[in-house]
Structures are given as C-alpha cells and as structure tokens.
XYZ file of C-alpha atoms in Angstrom:
689
model
C 122.746 73.891 56.592
C 119.179 75.209 56.338
C 116.502 75.248 59.037
C 113.131 76.123 57.493
C 113.840 79.675 56.418
C 117.124 80.125 58.295
C 120.275 79.822 56.186
C 123.544 80.485 57.975
C 125.438 80.885 54.703
C 122.875 83.140 53.047
C 122.447 85.267 56.108
C 126.148 85.758 56.552
C 125.726 85.831 60.306
C 125.881 83.127 62.961
C 122.758 82.525 65.096
C 124.447 84.002 68.185
C 125.144 87.234 66.313
C 121.607 87.344 64.999
C 120.256 86.903 68.511
C 122.545 89.710 69.669
C 121.198 91.948 66.897
C 117.598 91.359 67.972
C 118.439 91.643 71.671
C 120.501 94.786 71.152
C 117.696 96.470 69.213
C 115.128 95.691 71.917
C 117.445 96.696 74.769
C 118.395 99.990 73.090
C 114.774 100.911 72.370
C 113.607 100.226 75.938
C 116.599 102.047 77.427
C 116.049 105.162 75.292
C 112.287 104.967 75.819
C 112.635 105.261 79.585
C 115.518 107.725 79.427
C 113.662 110.302 77.339
C 110.817 110.591 79.845
C 112.668 112.393 82.679
C 114.885 114.193 80.171
C 112.107 115.880 78.201
C 109.889 116.472 81.260
C 112.764 118.207 83.023
C 113.322 120.474 80.014
C 109.801 121.887 80.197
C 109.318 121.999 83.987
C 110.506 125.625 84.324
C 107.938 126.668 81.707
C 104.931 125.079 83.368
C 105.311 125.545 87.092
C 107.542 122.632 88.052
C 104.631 120.900 89.795
C 103.475 117.296 89.813
C 100.812 118.325 87.284
C 103.498 118.633 84.597
C 104.774 115.121 85.288
C 101.211 113.740 85.238
C 100.479 115.235 81.824
C 103.783 113.892 80.502
C 102.996 110.423 81.852
C 99.593 110.436 80.150
C 101.290 111.345 76.871
C 103.891 108.595 77.258
C 101.271 105.955 78.075
C 99.004 106.934 75.187
C 101.851 106.979 72.657
C 103.097 103.641 74.012
C 99.614 102.241 73.452
C 99.599 103.676 69.921
C 102.958 102.013 69.253
C 101.654 98.640 70.387
C 98.533 99.091 68.257
C 100.720 99.901 65.236
C 102.791 96.756 65.820
C 99.662 94.625 66.061
C 98.186 96.180 62.906
C 101.156 95.834 60.559
C 101.991 92.277 61.649
C 98.416 91.255 60.825
C 97.824 93.342 57.703
C 101.203 93.484 55.953
C 103.760 90.977 54.799
C 107.242 91.043 56.295
C 108.767 92.966 53.387
C 105.962 95.541 53.407
C 106.433 95.874 57.171
C 110.132 96.489 56.597
C 109.580 99.176 53.949
C 107.056 101.055 56.103
C 109.064 100.794 59.316
C 112.382 101.845 57.781
C 110.668 104.827 56.130
C 109.249 105.929 59.506
C 112.614 105.434 61.206
C 114.307 107.684 58.669
C 111.515 110.274 58.932
C 111.900 110.380 62.719
C 115.455 111.700 62.362
C 113.919 115.050 61.398
C 112.921 115.502 65.069
C 116.547 115.445 66.234
C 117.960 116.898 68.377
C 115.204 116.705 70.994
C 115.773 120.194 72.341
C 112.568 122.064 73.114
C 112.265 125.192 71.005
C 111.637 128.549 72.682
C 108.610 128.950 70.413
C 106.858 126.472 72.707
C 107.417 128.656 75.775
C 103.956 129.617 77.065
C 102.792 133.156 77.612
C 100.547 132.119 80.496
C 97.197 132.404 78.722
C 97.218 128.911 77.135
C 95.615 125.774 78.486
C 98.713 124.103 79.983
C 97.470 120.559 79.381
C 96.878 121.043 75.654
C 100.038 123.122 75.282
C 102.230 120.474 76.934
C 100.695 117.707 74.819
C 101.286 119.737 71.663
C 104.863 120.450 72.723
C 105.552 116.756 73.324
C 104.075 115.743 69.979
C 106.133 118.377 68.174
C 109.365 117.575 70.038
C 109.528 113.797 70.495
C 106.284 112.452 69.013
C 107.566 110.256 66.171
C 110.828 109.071 67.831
C 108.951 108.059 70.979
C 106.264 106.331 68.906
C 108.855 104.270 67.022
C 110.712 103.345 70.204
C 107.425 102.081 71.646
C 106.793 99.883 68.592
C 110.148 98.120 68.744
C 109.522 95.610 71.530
C 106.362 93.922 70.208
C 107.339 94.304 66.545
C 110.813 92.806 66.841
C 109.453 90.057 69.095
C 106.922 89.168 66.391
C 109.876 88.776 64.040
C 111.817 86.718 66.582
C 108.860 84.329 66.633
C 109.729 83.482 63.009
C 113.252 82.334 63.915
C 114.457 78.918 65.089
C 114.605 80.233 68.672
C 111.073 81.656 68.530
C 109.982 79.574 71.529
C 112.034 81.957 73.693
C 110.342 85.076 72.360
C 108.872 86.203 75.690
C 112.336 86.398 77.236
C 112.861 89.451 75.038
C 110.001 91.162 76.875
C 111.875 90.465 80.103
C 114.982 91.977 78.494
C 113.116 95.158 77.542
C 111.938 95.628 81.130
C 115.472 95.044 82.384
C 116.652 97.816 80.042
C 113.922 100.100 81.397
C 115.044 99.361 84.956
C 118.685 100.090 84.117
C 117.674 103.348 82.434
C 115.538 104.345 85.422
C 118.484 103.951 87.792
C 121.102 105.429 85.460
C 119.421 108.805 85.019
C 119.452 110.109 88.628
C 122.658 108.304 89.614
C 124.929 108.706 86.582
C 123.511 110.979 83.892
C 121.809 113.884 85.675
C 124.700 114.688 88.083
C 127.300 114.741 85.294
C 125.710 116.592 82.396
C 123.546 119.558 81.518
C 120.124 119.185 79.979
C 121.481 120.356 76.625
C 124.213 117.721 76.700
C 121.675 115.096 77.750
C 119.402 116.021 74.846
C 122.241 115.866 72.318
C 123.570 112.633 73.800
C 120.139 111.030 73.611
C 119.717 112.259 70.041
C 123.022 110.690 68.964
C 122.060 107.435 70.716
C 118.691 107.509 68.934
C 120.411 107.910 65.550
C 122.493 104.806 66.383
C 119.284 103.015 67.365
C 117.709 103.943 63.999
C 120.681 102.355 62.241
C 120.452 99.255 64.462
C 116.676 98.883 64.089
C 116.791 99.468 60.321
C 119.480 96.778 60.026
C 117.357 94.365 62.055
C 114.281 95.169 59.963
C 116.014 94.700 56.606
C 117.804 91.572 57.774
C 114.495 90.112 58.887
C 112.784 90.930 55.581
C 115.604 89.275 53.680
C 115.877 86.040 55.646
C 112.537 85.277 57.327
C 109.650 86.209 55.077
C 107.732 83.206 56.446
C 107.554 81.859 59.966
C 109.858 78.985 60.808
C 108.246 75.790 61.967
C 111.216 74.318 63.758
C 112.068 74.809 67.401
C 114.492 73.169 69.789
C 113.127 69.867 71.004
C 113.741 70.800 74.626
C 111.915 74.130 74.464
C 108.572 74.059 76.292
C 105.517 75.402 74.543
C 104.729 78.911 75.694
C 101.004 78.420 75.246
C 98.549 76.395 73.169
C 98.045 77.651 69.640
C 94.296 77.925 70.134
C 92.654 81.266 69.436
C 92.337 83.324 72.648
C 88.871 83.495 74.199
C 86.993 86.577 75.304
C 87.872 85.898 78.953
C 91.542 85.765 77.983
C 91.310 89.256 76.512
C 89.602 90.553 79.635
C 92.271 89.096 81.884
C 95.050 90.363 79.603
C 93.487 93.774 80.197
C 92.645 93.492 83.908
C 95.930 92.044 85.216
C 98.270 94.770 83.868
C 95.683 97.449 84.676
C 95.760 96.431 88.326
C 99.558 96.248 88.328
C 99.746 99.807 87.009
C 97.008 100.905 89.436
C 98.857 99.477 92.447
C 102.162 100.993 91.329
C 100.768 104.528 91.232
C 98.519 104.108 94.273
C 101.325 102.769 96.477
C 103.676 105.468 95.180
C 101.085 108.119 96.099
C 100.582 106.571 99.526
C 104.227 106.374 100.566
C 105.217 109.773 99.111
C 102.150 111.674 100.351
C 101.096 109.921 103.572
C 104.328 108.308 104.782
C 107.347 110.486 103.916
C 108.025 113.262 101.423
C 111.440 111.926 100.438
C 112.755 112.873 96.995
C 113.388 109.877 94.724
C 111.197 107.634 96.888
C 109.032 107.078 93.795
C 111.996 105.281 92.161
C 111.709 102.346 94.593
C 108.137 101.249 93.694
C 108.796 101.693 89.975
C 111.961 99.599 90.219
C 110.049 96.840 92.016
C 107.281 96.993 89.402
C 109.739 96.610 86.503
C 111.622 93.854 88.323
C 108.466 91.736 88.508
C 108.094 91.994 84.717
C 111.742 90.974 84.296
C 111.343 87.896 86.509
C 107.945 86.639 85.351
C 108.683 86.884 81.633
C 112.317 85.730 81.777
C 111.163 82.153 82.408
C 108.547 80.183 84.327
C 111.018 79.287 87.076
C 110.606 82.557 88.983
C 106.850 82.583 89.500
C 105.668 79.696 91.659
C 102.009 79.731 92.666
C 102.590 77.783 95.853
C 104.984 80.541 96.996
C 103.443 83.730 95.685
C 99.728 83.054 96.172
C 99.972 82.794 99.988
C 102.496 85.659 100.073
C 100.264 87.889 97.921
C 97.218 87.074 100.077
C 99.095 87.886 103.291
C 100.519 91.136 101.926
C 97.113 92.112 100.545
C 95.627 91.900 104.035
C 98.614 93.628 105.659
C 98.512 96.524 103.158
C 94.756 96.904 103.698
C 95.200 96.762 107.481
C 97.845 99.492 107.281
C 95.436 101.928 105.612
C 93.739 102.804 108.893
C 96.485 102.139 111.428
C 99.664 103.934 112.414
C 101.834 101.230 110.850
C 100.613 102.461 107.485
C 102.030 105.964 107.972
C 105.191 105.224 109.981
C 108.095 105.069 107.541
C 109.897 102.279 109.452
C 106.935 99.933 109.063
C 105.013 101.337 106.090
C 107.883 101.402 103.605
C 108.781 97.692 103.902
C 105.106 96.673 104.036
C 104.091 98.497 100.893
C 107.263 97.800 98.904
C 107.135 94.068 99.706
C 103.375 94.179 99.147
C 103.830 95.717 95.700
C 106.421 93.077 94.826
C 104.225 90.174 95.949
C 101.063 91.490 94.300
C 102.780 92.418 91.026
C 104.517 89.034 90.949
C 101.053 87.480 91.260
C 99.455 89.746 88.623
C 102.318 89.618 86.147
C 103.056 85.951 86.865
C 99.474 84.971 86.049
C 99.658 87.142 82.937
C 102.875 85.388 81.867
C 101.184 82.004 82.361
C 98.440 83.144 79.978
C 100.790 84.326 77.223
C 99.516 83.089 73.859
C 101.195 81.464 70.895
C 103.370 83.664 68.694
C 100.523 84.319 66.261
C 98.763 86.356 68.952
C 101.837 87.961 70.478
C 101.226 91.528 69.292
C 97.566 91.386 70.338
C 98.680 90.213 73.780
C 101.065 93.170 74.082
C 98.386 95.551 72.831
C 96.010 94.471 75.604
C 98.845 94.631 78.136
C 99.629 98.210 77.106
C 95.952 99.191 77.091
C 95.535 97.770 80.591
C 98.573 99.657 81.861
C 97.230 102.888 80.357
C 93.801 102.353 81.928
C 95.341 101.784 85.353
C 97.616 104.813 85.015
C 94.912 107.182 83.773
C 92.468 105.976 86.453
C 94.870 106.785 89.296
C 96.746 109.688 87.724
C 93.912 111.682 86.163
C 90.517 110.361 87.230
C 91.094 109.723 90.955
C 92.109 113.322 91.799
C 88.759 114.538 90.455
C 86.450 111.921 91.966
C 88.087 110.920 95.267
C 88.414 113.407 98.155
C 91.651 111.808 99.401
C 94.144 109.099 98.444
C 91.606 106.270 98.483
C 92.753 104.619 95.257
C 95.028 102.201 97.136
C 92.145 100.772 99.156
C 90.068 100.381 95.997
C 92.988 98.759 94.185
C 93.441 96.153 96.924
C 89.758 95.216 96.740
C 89.937 94.954 92.937
C 93.050 92.799 93.204
C 91.171 90.274 95.345
C 88.233 90.349 92.933
C 90.427 89.621 89.918
C 91.829 86.650 91.852
C 88.235 85.471 92.257
C 87.798 85.762 88.486
C 90.909 83.642 87.916
C 89.659 80.871 90.230
C 85.978 81.183 89.424
C 85.763 77.453 88.581
C 87.446 76.328 91.830
C 85.247 76.603 94.889
C 88.034 76.893 97.432
C 89.948 79.485 95.411
C 86.797 81.474 94.668
C 85.696 81.461 98.323
C 89.150 82.472 99.555
C 89.386 85.304 97.010
C 85.938 86.650 97.878
C 86.800 86.493 101.579
C 89.975 88.483 100.888
C 87.958 91.041 98.927
C 85.517 91.345 101.840
C 88.327 91.896 104.365
C 90.000 94.511 102.169
C 86.676 96.273 101.656
C 86.073 96.350 105.427
C 89.521 97.862 106.092
C 88.918 100.389 103.309
C 85.592 101.435 104.830
C 87.292 101.817 108.215
C 89.895 104.098 106.593
C 87.168 106.341 105.185
C 85.351 106.419 108.549
C 88.576 107.215 110.391
C 89.260 110.125 108.070
C 85.756 111.464 108.614
C 86.353 111.556 112.379
C 89.872 112.935 112.500
C 89.749 115.505 109.707
C 87.830 118.782 109.640
C 87.977 119.353 105.853
C 89.367 117.177 103.074
C 89.569 118.170 99.410
C 91.620 117.126 96.446
C 92.431 118.373 92.977
C 95.078 117.970 90.293
C 97.819 119.245 92.615
C 97.155 116.775 95.433
C 95.079 116.292 98.587
C 94.629 119.104 101.103
C 93.126 118.577 104.525
C 92.529 120.567 107.673
C 92.399 119.210 111.206
C 91.527 120.687 114.600
C 93.428 119.883 117.781
C 93.647 121.249 121.332
C 96.823 123.119 122.232
C 96.956 123.276 126.018
C 96.053 126.619 127.566
C 95.843 128.328 124.177
C 92.851 126.262 123.106
C 91.909 124.849 119.713
C 94.183 125.074 116.707
C 93.376 124.446 113.032
C 96.076 122.937 110.801
C 96.517 122.665 107.026
C 98.269 119.659 105.472
C 99.272 118.803 101.924
C 99.871 115.069 102.130
C 102.187 114.550 105.101
C 103.548 118.128 105.014
C 102.108 120.781 107.322
C 101.479 124.066 105.496
C 100.267 126.189 108.383
C 98.203 126.346 111.554
C 96.188 128.956 113.448
C 94.791 129.361 116.939
C 91.009 129.710 116.855
C 90.711 131.939 119.930
C 90.016 135.509 118.690
C 92.812 136.970 120.812
C 95.363 134.555 119.331
C 94.330 134.396 115.670
C 97.046 136.854 114.590
C 99.843 135.039 116.389
C 102.481 133.718 113.920
C 102.879 129.936 114.007
C 104.811 127.008 112.487
C 107.748 128.221 110.344
C 107.086 131.957 110.537
C 107.880 133.135 114.072
C 109.495 136.536 114.795
C 112.893 134.869 115.258
C 112.723 132.890 112.019
C 114.653 134.098 108.984
C 111.570 135.535 107.300
C 110.333 137.118 110.548
C 113.673 138.895 110.971
C 113.827 139.927 107.295
C 110.402 141.586 107.461
C 111.249 143.304 110.751
C 114.519 144.616 109.259
C 112.770 146.094 106.206
C 112.413 149.914 105.928
C 110.037 151.498 108.432
C 107.676 152.960 105.846
C 105.050 151.072 103.856
C 106.516 147.778 102.663
C 105.933 145.652 99.596
C 106.311 141.965 100.428
C 106.127 139.163 97.865
C 105.356 135.609 98.961
C 105.774 132.523 96.751
C 103.591 129.845 98.299
C 100.488 130.727 100.308
C 99.871 127.858 102.728
C 97.407 129.071 105.328
C 98.501 132.691 104.733
C 100.368 132.943 108.045
C 102.853 135.601 106.928
C 100.001 138.062 106.452
C 100.050 138.595 110.250
C 103.101 140.832 109.797
C 101.191 143.182 107.515
C 100.760 146.789 108.716
C 98.499 149.566 107.422
C 99.938 150.779 104.128
C 101.824 147.522 103.440
C 101.150 145.393 100.365
C 101.463 141.598 100.631
C 101.403 139.917 97.213
C 100.854 136.120 97.324
C 101.749 133.819 94.412
C 100.064 130.386 94.545
C 99.670 127.759 91.813
C 96.868 125.764 93.472
C 93.452 127.491 93.486
C 92.248 125.160 96.241
C 94.874 126.607 98.610
C 93.368 130.065 98.136
C 89.898 128.646 98.854
C 90.964 126.909 102.070
C 93.015 129.895 103.269
C 89.895 132.066 102.939
C 87.357 129.566 104.244
C 89.213 127.785 107.053
C 91.722 130.409 108.227
C 91.548 134.161 108.878
C 95.171 135.261 108.398
C 94.393 137.007 105.109
C 91.131 138.571 106.289
C 92.653 139.792 109.576
C 95.759 141.337 108.038
C 96.129 145.109 108.188
C 98.005 145.043 104.871
C 96.448 145.121 101.422
C 96.424 141.538 100.130
C 97.085 140.880 96.445
C 96.696 137.442 94.881
C 98.295 135.932 91.794
C 97.082 132.486 90.746
C 99.569 130.426 88.747
C 103.224 129.525 88.764
C 105.160 132.266 90.548
C 108.133 132.307 88.209
C 106.007 132.581 85.072
C 103.969 135.350 86.710
C 107.069 137.275 87.794
C 108.580 136.937 84.319
C 105.483 138.582 82.827
C 105.003 141.313 85.441
C 106.583 144.734 85.529
C 109.056 145.249 88.431
C 107.233 144.970 91.773
C 109.974 146.667 93.853
C 109.659 144.259 96.783
C 111.377 145.027 100.077
C 111.167 141.337 100.953
C 110.425 138.310 98.752
C 109.782 134.979 100.515
C 110.334 131.860 98.414
C 108.563 129.173 100.427
C 108.041 126.075 98.259
C 110.730 123.532 99.124
C 109.396 121.525 102.067
C 107.867 118.530 100.238
C 109.159 115.738 98.024
C 108.226 117.432 94.744
C 110.790 120.231 94.745
C 110.057 122.976 92.173
C 113.696 123.213 91.097
C 112.925 126.014 88.627
C 112.404 128.328 91.646
C 115.956 127.794 92.932
C 118.172 128.275 89.859
C 120.420 131.070 88.609
C 117.768 132.106 86.073
C 115.133 132.227 88.815
C 117.436 134.451 90.901
C 117.683 136.876 87.969
C 113.887 137.033 87.831
C 113.647 137.729 91.564
C 116.325 140.427 91.470
C 114.439 142.335 88.779
C 111.565 142.763 91.251
C 113.630 143.815 94.304
C 114.481 147.178 95.826
C 118.262 147.831 95.829
C 118.432 146.884 99.519
C 115.703 144.247 99.349
C 116.038 140.749 100.812
C 115.072 137.467 99.152
C 114.312 134.848 101.823
C 114.491 131.174 100.800
C 112.795 128.712 103.159
C 115.128 125.700 102.962
C 113.920 123.677 105.988
C 113.928 120.102 104.706
C 114.599 116.812 106.439
C 116.039 115.169 103.351
C 117.690 117.878 101.209
C 120.524 120.305 101.986
C 119.274 123.278 99.964
C 121.064 126.093 101.822
C 124.383 125.492 99.976
C 122.490 125.544 96.675
C 121.168 129.052 97.346
C 124.562 130.218 98.626
C 126.331 128.918 95.488
C 123.933 130.762 93.194
C 124.249 133.943 95.259
C 128.041 133.848 95.087
C 127.952 133.228 91.329
C 125.758 136.332 90.963
C 127.941 138.508 93.184
C 125.265 138.603 95.889
C 125.493 138.223 99.665
C 123.854 135.378 101.594
C 123.301 134.538 105.265
C 121.761 131.494 106.954
C 119.310 131.979 109.828
C 118.746 128.828 111.891
C 115.852 129.276 114.312
C 115.316 126.907 117.247
C 112.367 128.304 119.226
C 111.172 127.031 122.579
C 109.461 123.669 122.191
C 106.551 124.842 124.316
C 105.443 127.161 121.501
C 103.688 126.318 118.233
C 106.806 127.343 116.305
C 109.050 124.866 114.472
C 112.780 124.802 113.912
C 113.522 126.441 110.560
C 116.334 127.254 108.164
C 116.073 130.371 105.999
C 118.721 131.710 103.622
C 118.598 135.494 103.175
C 120.037 136.928 99.949
C 120.611 140.580 99.026
C 122.647 142.788 96.703
C 123.475 145.021 99.667
C 125.617 143.409 102.405
C 124.320 145.993 104.892
C 120.803 144.604 104.474
C 121.946 141.384 106.176
C 123.449 143.053 109.241
C 120.500 145.214 110.239
C 118.652 144.474 113.443
C 117.193 141.955 114.124
C 119.105 139.925 111.474
C 122.473 140.865 112.967
C 123.751 138.237 115.370
C 121.277 135.589 114.214
C 123.139 134.322 111.145
C 125.252 131.195 110.789
C 128.059 130.217 108.441
C 126.940 128.526 105.233
C 128.892 125.335 104.588
C 129.396 124.616 100.875
C 129.112 121.179 99.287
C 132.507 120.310 97.763
C 132.465 120.327 93.977
C 128.942 121.654 93.692
C 128.088 123.753 90.652
C 125.509 126.556 90.619
C 122.106 125.227 89.650
C 120.613 126.487 86.406
C 117.557 125.593 84.367
C 119.967 123.510 82.280
C 121.759 121.784 85.167
C 120.490 120.814 88.614
C 120.902 117.669 90.652
C 118.738 116.849 93.673
C 120.594 113.594 94.261
C 123.805 115.469 95.147
C 122.089 117.376 97.989
C 120.400 114.429 99.693
C 121.233 114.471 103.388
C-alpha cells in the first residue's frame, strides 16, 4: 500500500515505528539541550566567580546559538532539497563528535586579566559550540520533515513534545542527576548520550531522505487544518516576534522579582521556568487546552493583580506574592503562547515561524538579562512587561472596538500601578543603583533612642547597617556583634598587629574591629559595593586599621596571590539565593589554608533560612584533618544585632578553645550520607532545610 510518497514495504518500518523515530529524536535533542546548560555552566563557575553574571553570560550564549540553529533550519529547508539537507546535516553531526567529551580544558582557565564575558563566550564555543548548535536545529528541522509525512497535520504536537522533554530535563538535573554524580561523570554521561543522539538523528535524516523526498499531500480526513496555506502577512511576523518576546520577558522579570524582592530561596527560579515550559506543552499539544473564554478573563485579572502587587506588601510577602506571580505567569503565558499557537502557519512556513519564535525569545531574554541592569535603577522590568502585555493584546484586537478599549484600559491601569511603584521607591529609599550583579539600595530608618540608621540591601537580603550618630558609627551591627562567631574569632586572635581577610564587603562593618597596626583586606566582586560602602557608610573610613581592597572574585584573587598569612579569614557570601558554591568546597579550603597562619581561624558565615551549610563546612574540615566549631549567637532583640551561625575552622585545635571562643561553641550535627563538597561534586538540594 502506498500513500503519496509513503511506502510501508519500501520503508521497512510501520508508521508507528516511524513516528517513534521522529518523536524519539526530538525528545532526545530537547532533553540534552536543556541538560547541558546547567552542566557546562556549573563546570566553569569556580573559574569565573560563581556569581549570577556567569549564568547570565551562559544564557545569552544559549539563546543566541538556539536562534542560529533555528535560522539554519529555516535556511536549508528553503534552499536545499531533502537529500542535500541530509548530506549536510549528517556531515555536521559526525563533525560534532570531535567536541566530545564536553569537559572544559584547563587551558581555558582564566588568569584574571581577561575580559570575562568574551572569555566565557569563547570557552563555550570551543567546548560545546557545534553539539549545542545541532541540538538546537533538531526540533524545527525534524518537524519540517514530519510535515512531509501522512501525519503531517499533527506536526505542531512535536513542538509540545520538545518542551515536555525540556521540562523533564529541568526537573531531573537538580533532583536526580546532580545529587548522584560528579561533574566529570555528568559530562561523560552527557557525551555518551549525545553520541547516541547523533546515531538516532542521522538515522532519522537518512530515512527521511530515502522515503520522503517530496511532501505528501494526503492527511487523515478527521485532522483539522492547522492554519490556512496563505502566505503570512507582515503583521503575522510581528506578532510571531512580539508574543514569544513578551513570554520570555515575563519569565525572567517574574523570576527576578520573586527571587530578589520576595525570598532568596535556592531553586525558586525552577518554578517559573517550569510553568513557562508547561504553557508551551499545553498550547501546542492541541487546541483543546487554550480556550479564550477561560484564559482571556483570567489573564486580564492576573495582569491587574500582578501590577497591583508591585507597590503593595502583597507583592513582597512570600505567602501572597508567590501564588500571585506564579499563577499570573501561567495565565499570561497561556494567553501569549495560546494566541501564538492559534496563529501557527501551514507547514510550508513552519521553520520561519520557529525562527521568529526563537528570535522573539532571545529579544525578551537579552532585554531583561543584559539591557535592563544597565538602564533601569531597580527591578522595574516586570512593571514594563505587564504594560507591554496589555498593549500587545490591544494589537491583537485592534479591529474589535470592545477588545481594543478593554486592552488599552488594562494598559493604562498597569502603567498607573507601575508609576506608583517608582514613586514609592523614590520615597522609601535613600539610594538605589543597579549593575550586572544586581540591584543595591540603601534606606534610612529611626532606631529608637539611638537615632537614625542607614541600611544596605541587595535584593531582599540585608548586607549591613550603621547608626548615623557620630558616637555610634563604630558600633558593630547586624551579623557582626562581639558575641558572633567572627567577633569572637577576631577577639581571640594574637594580641599584636593582626592580618584579617574578608570575603564579601557589604557595608564594611567588620572594619570596626580594626586596631592601629592591623591590616584588613577586603575581597569584593561587585565594584558598586565598594562605591556605596565609601559613599553611604563610614566603617572603612573610620577604621583604625589599614584597609586593603581587592576587586574581583575572592577565590581567583587568592589563587594568584602570594601567601597573606591571615590570622582570621571571614568567608561571608552565603546569605542569598545565589550561593557561590566554589567558595565552600575542598579545593577552596586548600586555597584558604595556604594564606593562613598556623594557628589562624577561617570563619564561615552560614546563617541561612533555607540552607543547612554548617554540616557542609564541617564535612570538608574533617576530610582535611582540620578542626571545626559552630558558634550560634542569639543576641538581645533590643539591639541591632541578628541571630547568626558561624563555623570556625583551624588547623590548631587550641585556636578554637581560646577566650572568648571557649564556651560559646555548639555541636555540629552531620547530614547522614553527605559527601564532602568539591568543585566536581556539590549538591545544594541535599542541604535544603
């Protein structure tokens, strides 16, 4: 039996098996595409500071290469015949095997003088460039081939399948893969899986070239038409661009809002991304999931509620903000992606449709991830995105008076709430600045009899505060009181001139302990923190010690420096959601020890509402033959001091029983089955409280 280009006998495979071949190729490519992103980024984090900046640069690379892959798919399907496509694609697949295994070479390790952005991009191109490019081409290219088959009317369900694979991959990495394997094993495992994918994709490509050199004209009688075969108009292209751009914009903006302004909970970014991918799965699986009469009113209501939350307490309280913004993202992305699915073109324009979709996603991601930090003083991209979402709705219903009026009214309401947010910030905040590393702001409040106090925040995390009264400016505050672990460690240091290293500056509070002859050496990756510590606070200027400053990642700087012979080294960088894991590994401990006096103390600030980091430090210390002690400080609530947990580590056990450390330590409780963290193996999920 022959169906216009499909011969069961000639093909040697039943239709169900052929469908499985296509589906398996698309699923494998999307799964590996999403899996390689955290895997490769985690490999290079210890080399480039472990900050959000590294992830941002990686995301830009992934989005640009994804766009290039979609452009390639569009080009070869329009310019080359099926057999020529097959020859070119199989040749590239075989060439990509040269990149395996995807283990970053030590030759890419920076010396500290390079431009990190260009160096990371070069590293990614040299390590995973061609494999990632080919994985990104698979979805649109194979779907263009599916359109030639008898079941071509169902081609867009394969896009839903690819997003389902991405969602599965996203959840598998932190839950199943990361806790059970080292980075080296992950890289080799991925490389083997990619080689299997090359075999699978090459088989699909050659099978397609052999059996469907021309598009089939037959389709099941019951299959609905996906779209009219007419050539897309200019407005279609604009909407294909605008709808995914706004979806990507809202994803990143809402992620920024809930992780920076609501709660600094590790892995909280997984929830918005999962919701975002789920909306793609539902809207492109079939038309039954997206119903305008359901999602238009829901999207409008959530649009107003999200905008209202920008300037009210409900927008920063985790119990109300998290459900509002997660449900809001779902409703708005269902609207954006549902309307995009309704506009999907005939198969002849499939690759162009995906190219515009990818370009829109890249524009939204770059706008929020790279442009916004340089042009907006705070996290205002969410308010702008909500206004733009209402305006794109107006563009969709521009020919319907009621729909146009309602959309413009929504845009006006969102704009008003956005303006109120900006005005509210201007009243409640003393200084507000933002750069690549995030938003920093200072506020001033009254503190009872002690008068005004200035505070420094990075997102929702307080990084220091200072009394403004001259007599109180040198009083230690927040996490650094005399009875805290670091306060006791400094007091227990030798009586002579001390050398103190501090990883993480904040407001510079620890400088108050400096005495004449002491040296306090601060390591800080964010230049804006140095600026605000000098301009808005006086801890550094008032200190009796000599202040030394090192700008850049502390671990890279310490690796390059000659031994500093510190009496005390404070590692204070673990309070937020973006934990610089490379500062709390066995290799990092080796770096610290090289800079310590024989009886010196390394103090790790492990106060964290969501992560149990004290056992991590203790496990590393035990593996290195070191001694560790936990100092839990619970000062009087009438003071400006906070409850803190510090783990003190030293080669010399006597260093941890000197006054005033003696009598203040607690027993460290291990986590059963935990392994020492290394640059090759670490697992935040296992230490979630």
